Short mmCIF file of C-alpha atoms in Angstrom, two decimals:
data_model
loop_
_atom_site.label_atom_id
_atom_site.label_comp_id
_atom_site.label_asym_id
_atom_site.label_seq_id
_atom_site.Cartn_x
_atom_site.Cartn_y
_atom_site.Cartn_z
CA MET O 1 9.04 -20.07 -30.93
CA ASP O 2 12.46 -19.50 -29.19
CA GLY O 3 11.47 -20.77 -26.16
CA PHE O 4 8.51 -18.66 -25.78
CA VAL O 5 5.31 -18.37 -23.52
CA ARG O 6 2.80 -17.24 -25.92
CA THR O 7 -0.79 -16.37 -25.15
CA PRO O 8 -3.80 -14.82 -26.46
CA MET O 9 -4.16 -12.72 -23.40
CA LEU O 10 -0.63 -10.74 -24.18
CA ALA O 11 1.27 -12.16 -27.36
CA ALA O 12 -0.26 -9.22 -28.54
CA LEU O 13 1.92 -6.87 -26.94
CA LEU O 14 3.89 -4.42 -28.78
CA PHE O 15 3.61 -0.85 -27.96
CA THR O 16 5.66 1.78 -29.67
CA ALA O 17 5.34 4.57 -27.74
CA SER O 18 3.47 3.98 -24.21
CA CYS O 19 1.46 0.57 -21.65
CA THR O 20 -1.35 2.08 -22.31
CA THR O 21 -3.84 -0.39 -21.97
CA ALA O 22 -5.34 -2.33 -19.68
CA ILE O 23 -4.80 -5.66 -19.05
CA THR O 24 -5.89 -8.05 -16.49
CA VAL O 25 -4.15 -11.35 -15.39
CA PRO O 26 -6.22 -13.80 -14.15
CA VAL O 27 -5.70 -14.75 -10.27
CA ALA O 28 -5.48 -18.09 -9.86
CA THR O 29 -3.52 -20.08 -12.20
CA PRO O 30 -1.68 -22.40 -11.15
CA ALA O 31 2.79 -21.94 -10.25
CA PRO O 32 4.71 -22.71 -13.17
CA SER O 33 5.25 -26.54 -13.71
CA GLU O 34 9.34 -25.98 -16.09
CA ILE O 35 11.77 -23.97 -16.15
CA LYS O 36 12.28 -21.18 -19.09
CA VAL O 37 15.55 -19.37 -20.41
CA LEU O 38 14.99 -16.46 -21.82
CA ASN O 39 17.07 -13.74 -23.91
CA ALA O 40 17.00 -10.30 -23.84
CA SER O 41 17.44 -9.97 -27.71
CA ALA O 42 13.50 -11.22 -27.78
CA GLY O 43 10.98 -9.17 -29.54
CA ALA O 44 11.62 -6.79 -32.82
CA THR O 45 13.99 -4.45 -32.72
CA PRO O 46 11.90 -0.36 -32.77
CA ALA O 47 11.40 1.90 -35.21
CA ALA O 48 13.35 5.43 -34.92
CA SER O 49 11.84 6.94 -31.31
CA ALA O 50 10.53 3.89 -30.97
CA VAL O 51 10.10 1.31 -28.63
CA THR O 52 8.92 -2.80 -28.73
CA ARG O 53 7.39 -4.22 -25.24
CA THR O 54 7.08 -8.19 -25.85
CA THR O 55 5.82 -10.70 -23.46
CA VAL O 56 7.60 -14.03 -22.68
CA TYR O 57 6.24 -15.10 -19.84
CA GLU O 58 3.36 -14.52 -17.68
CA SER O 59 1.63 -16.28 -15.45
CA ALA O 60 -1.27 -15.72 -12.05
CA ARG O 61 1.63 -13.94 -9.86
CA THR O 62 5.01 -12.70 -13.11
CA VAL O 63 4.84 -11.57 -16.33
CA THR O 64 8.04 -10.42 -18.10
CA GLN O 65 8.86 -8.57 -20.74
CA VAL O 66 11.62 -7.42 -22.89
CA LEU O 67 11.39 -3.45 -23.06
CA ARG O 68 13.53 -2.36 -26.10
CA LEU O 69 13.83 1.54 -26.88
CA ALA O 70 14.75 2.99 -29.58
CA PRO O 71 17.91 6.25 -28.81
CA ASN O 72 15.49 9.32 -28.06
CA ALA O 73 12.44 7.09 -27.32
CA ARG O 74 10.45 8.11 -25.02
CA ILE O 75 7.84 5.50 -21.84
CA ALA O 76 4.79 7.45 -22.04
CA GLU O 77 3.62 8.06 -18.23
CA HIS O 78 2.05 5.18 -16.49
CA HIS O 79 1.26 2.99 -12.91
CA HIS O 80 0.72 -0.91 -12.15
CA PRO O 81 -1.68 -0.34 -9.67
CA PHE O 82 -1.67 -4.31 -8.54
CA TYR O 83 1.76 -5.30 -10.01
CA ASP O 84 5.30 -4.76 -8.03
CA GLU O 85 7.91 -3.85 -11.07
CA THR O 86 11.84 -5.05 -11.19
CA PHE O 87 13.20 -2.99 -13.96
CA ILE O 88 16.69 -4.51 -14.94
CA VAL O 89 18.78 -2.42 -17.79
CA GLN O 90 20.75 -5.52 -19.91
CA GLN O 91 21.79 -2.75 -22.81
CA GLY O 92 21.84 1.28 -22.66
CA ARG O 93 21.42 4.41 -20.95
CA LEU O 94 17.75 5.55 -19.48
CA SER O 95 16.67 8.29 -17.45
CA LEU O 96 13.82 7.45 -15.45
CA LEU O 97 11.04 9.47 -13.94
CA LEU O 98 9.50 7.19 -11.17
CA ASN O 99 6.87 9.57 -8.61
CA GLY O 100 9.05 12.71 -9.46
CA LYS O 101 12.54 11.97 -9.01
CA SER O 102 14.43 11.22 -11.57
CA PHE O 103 17.27 7.84 -11.35
CA ASP O 104 19.78 7.77 -14.73
CA ILE O 105 20.26 3.83 -15.05
CA GLY O 106 22.62 1.39 -17.42
CA ALA O 107 23.23 -1.89 -18.53
CA GLY O 108 23.96 -3.83 -14.76
CA ASP O 109 21.53 -1.50 -12.75
CA PHE O 110 17.86 -2.64 -11.78
CA ILE O 111 15.18 -0.72 -9.79
CA VAL O 112 12.54 -1.53 -8.09
CA MET O 113 9.26 -0.21 -7.43
CA PRO O 114 6.97 -1.01 -5.78
CA ALA O 115 3.14 -0.71 -7.31
CA GLY O 116 1.91 2.23 -8.28
CA THR O 117 4.93 4.03 -8.44
CA THR O 118 4.01 7.04 -11.28
CA ILE O 119 6.79 5.88 -14.02
CA SER O 120 7.99 7.95 -17.20
CA GLY O 121 10.96 7.95 -18.80
CA MET O 122 13.28 8.40 -22.11
CA ASN O 123 16.63 6.64 -23.56
CA THR O 124 19.71 9.16 -23.27
CA GLY O 125 22.05 6.74 -24.29
CA GLU O 126 23.13 6.06 -28.08
CA GLN O 127 22.11 2.60 -28.37
CA GLU O 128 19.34 1.04 -28.35
CA ALA O 129 17.97 -0.38 -24.59
CA ARG O 130 17.46 -3.56 -23.67
CA VAL O 131 15.32 -3.61 -20.02
CA VAL O 132 14.27 -6.52 -19.02
CA VAL O 133 11.03 -6.03 -16.60
CA ALA O 134 9.59 -8.13 -13.89
CA PHE O 135 6.39 -8.13 -12.62
CA SER O 136 5.05 -9.37 -9.87
CA SER O 137 1.17 -9.64 -8.41
CA THR O 138 0.33 -8.09 -5.30
CA GLY O 139 -2.24 -10.65 -4.92
CA ALA O 140 -5.08 -8.35 -5.35
CA ALA O 141 -6.72 -8.47 -8.71
CA GLY O 142 -7.40 -5.71 -11.77
CA PRO O 143 -4.66 -4.31 -14.93
CA LEU O 144 -1.38 -4.37 -16.06
CA SER O 145 -1.20 -1.13 -16.32
CA VAL O 146 -2.67 1.96 -16.58
CA SER O 147 -1.83 5.64 -18.10
CA GLY O 148 -0.84 8.61 -16.28
CA PRO O 149 -0.34 9.33 -12.61
CA VAL O 150 -1.99 7.49 -9.67
CA HIS O 151 -5.08 9.35 -9.22
CA HIS O 152 -6.30 9.18 -4.94
#
């Protein structure tokens, strides 16, 4: 399968509009034993105004996904309570709302967000946006993604 790591726990992650499913990644898994070469074109092409999210790699410390957004597609409000997130734009333009602050980013830009950042956004360009998203565990066990803002 093109060298992509596929595991039962996250293989079915294909969201059309949000990150609403809580996913728990185990904390005590061994470090990766091989080098992986992947591509930002992984995953299904999104339907009109839709988002696809494909997990291409996962370990106890890291989850890497390819996020593909059709023009006008929205990223529903969510947060990652136990994972820092690095969001690397490969193609397209996005407007993100991070903890209430707006960021307009395009190909070549990336944003590093600490765990607990409230995230939402939209593809504001006329072409599909492709983003490589890398999640790094903070060391605490818990879900990868939770819908809505952080509740204190």
